[in-house]
Short mmCIF file of C-alpha atoms in Angstrom, two decimals:
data_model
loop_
_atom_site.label_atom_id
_atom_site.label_comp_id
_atom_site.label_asym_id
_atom_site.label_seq_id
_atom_site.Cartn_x
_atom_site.Cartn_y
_atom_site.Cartn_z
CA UNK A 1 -65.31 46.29 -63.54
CA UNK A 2 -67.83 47.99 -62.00
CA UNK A 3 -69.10 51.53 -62.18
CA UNK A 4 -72.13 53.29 -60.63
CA UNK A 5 -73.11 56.06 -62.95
CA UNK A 6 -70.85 57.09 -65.59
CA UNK A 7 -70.71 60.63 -65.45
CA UNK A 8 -67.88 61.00 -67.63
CA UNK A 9 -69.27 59.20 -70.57
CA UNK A 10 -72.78 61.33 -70.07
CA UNK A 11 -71.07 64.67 -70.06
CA UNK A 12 -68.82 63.43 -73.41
CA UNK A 13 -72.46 62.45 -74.85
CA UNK A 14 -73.45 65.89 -74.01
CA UNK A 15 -71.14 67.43 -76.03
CA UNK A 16 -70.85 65.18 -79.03
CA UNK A 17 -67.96 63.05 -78.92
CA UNK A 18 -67.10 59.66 -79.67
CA UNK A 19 -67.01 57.24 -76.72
CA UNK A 20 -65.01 54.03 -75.91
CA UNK A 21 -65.75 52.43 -73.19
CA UNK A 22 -65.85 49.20 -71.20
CA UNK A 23 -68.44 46.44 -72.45
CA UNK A 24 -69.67 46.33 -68.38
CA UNK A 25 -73.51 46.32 -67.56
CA UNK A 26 -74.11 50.13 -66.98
CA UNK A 27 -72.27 51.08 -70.11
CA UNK A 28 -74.21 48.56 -72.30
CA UNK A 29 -77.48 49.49 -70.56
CA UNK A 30 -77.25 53.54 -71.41
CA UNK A 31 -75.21 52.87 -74.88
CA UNK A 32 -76.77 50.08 -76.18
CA UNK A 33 -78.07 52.14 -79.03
CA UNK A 34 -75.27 54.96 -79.70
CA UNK A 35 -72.70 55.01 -81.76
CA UNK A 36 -70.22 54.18 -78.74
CA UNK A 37 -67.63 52.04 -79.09
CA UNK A 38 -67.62 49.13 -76.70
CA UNK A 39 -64.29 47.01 -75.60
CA UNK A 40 -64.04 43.52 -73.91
CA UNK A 41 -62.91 44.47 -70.34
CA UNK A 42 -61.39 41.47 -69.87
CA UNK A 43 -59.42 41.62 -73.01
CA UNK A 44 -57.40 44.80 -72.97
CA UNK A 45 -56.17 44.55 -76.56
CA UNK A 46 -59.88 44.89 -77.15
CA UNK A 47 -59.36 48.63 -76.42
CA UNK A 48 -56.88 49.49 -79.54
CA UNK A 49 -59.49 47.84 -81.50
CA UNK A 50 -62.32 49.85 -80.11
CA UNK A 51 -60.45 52.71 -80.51
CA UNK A 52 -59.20 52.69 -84.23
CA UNK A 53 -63.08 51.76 -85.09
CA UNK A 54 -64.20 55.16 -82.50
CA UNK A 55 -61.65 57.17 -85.21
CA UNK A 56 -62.73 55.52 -88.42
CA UNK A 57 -66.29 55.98 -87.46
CA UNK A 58 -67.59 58.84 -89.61
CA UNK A 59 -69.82 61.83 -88.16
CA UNK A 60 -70.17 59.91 -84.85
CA UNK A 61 -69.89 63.44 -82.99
CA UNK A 62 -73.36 64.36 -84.23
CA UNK A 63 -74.80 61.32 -84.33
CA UNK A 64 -73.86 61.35 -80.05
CA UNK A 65 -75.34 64.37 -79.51
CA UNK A 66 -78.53 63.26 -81.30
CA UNK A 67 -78.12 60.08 -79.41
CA UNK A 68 -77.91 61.75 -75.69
CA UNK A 69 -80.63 64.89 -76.97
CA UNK A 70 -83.07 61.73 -77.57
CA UNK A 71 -82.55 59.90 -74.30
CA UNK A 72 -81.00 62.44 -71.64
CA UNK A 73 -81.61 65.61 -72.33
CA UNK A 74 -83.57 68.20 -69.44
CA UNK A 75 -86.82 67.88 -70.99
CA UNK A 76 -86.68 63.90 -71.82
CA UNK A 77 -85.42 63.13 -68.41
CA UNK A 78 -87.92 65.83 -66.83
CA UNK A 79 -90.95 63.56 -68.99
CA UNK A 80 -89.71 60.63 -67.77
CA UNK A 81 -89.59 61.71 -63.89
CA UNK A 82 -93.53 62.92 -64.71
CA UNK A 83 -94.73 59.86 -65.92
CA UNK A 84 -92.94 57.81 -62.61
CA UNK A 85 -94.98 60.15 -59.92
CA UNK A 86 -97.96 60.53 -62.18
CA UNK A 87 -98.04 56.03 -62.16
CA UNK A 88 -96.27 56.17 -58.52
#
């Protein structure tokens, strides 16, 4: 119910494939705007749902590697880490 930093789901970004995952906070907060597939945690039935829509879901492979390129990729991150010490 709980996870730290999804590392997993990051790396699967990376490379461009669909993701279904758990509806919990950190998931939500670094997928909000992908084309991830989200499932009620508390309602595992959720999950074949979230799952037939991850495989009916057309060209979501590139659209996740555009999605994590945008947000997490070396130089985004590396601009990011600039402008907190530059307004530290």
């Amino acid at each position: 119910h709980s996870e730290g930093c999804p590392l997993a789901l990051l790396e699967a970004a990376a490379c461009g494939k669909k993701i279904v995952c758990s509806d919990i906070p950190v998931h939500k907060e670094l997928f909000e705007d992908s084309p991830a597939v989200f499932f009620d945690i508390s309602r595992p039935q959720s999950l074949i749902l979230a799952v037939q829509k991850a495989i009916q879901t057309d060209h979501a492979e590139g659209k996740m590697k555009e999605f994590f390129n945008s947000k997490f990729s070396h130089s985004v991150i590396a601009q990011k880490l600039i402008h907190i010490y530059k307004n530290f």
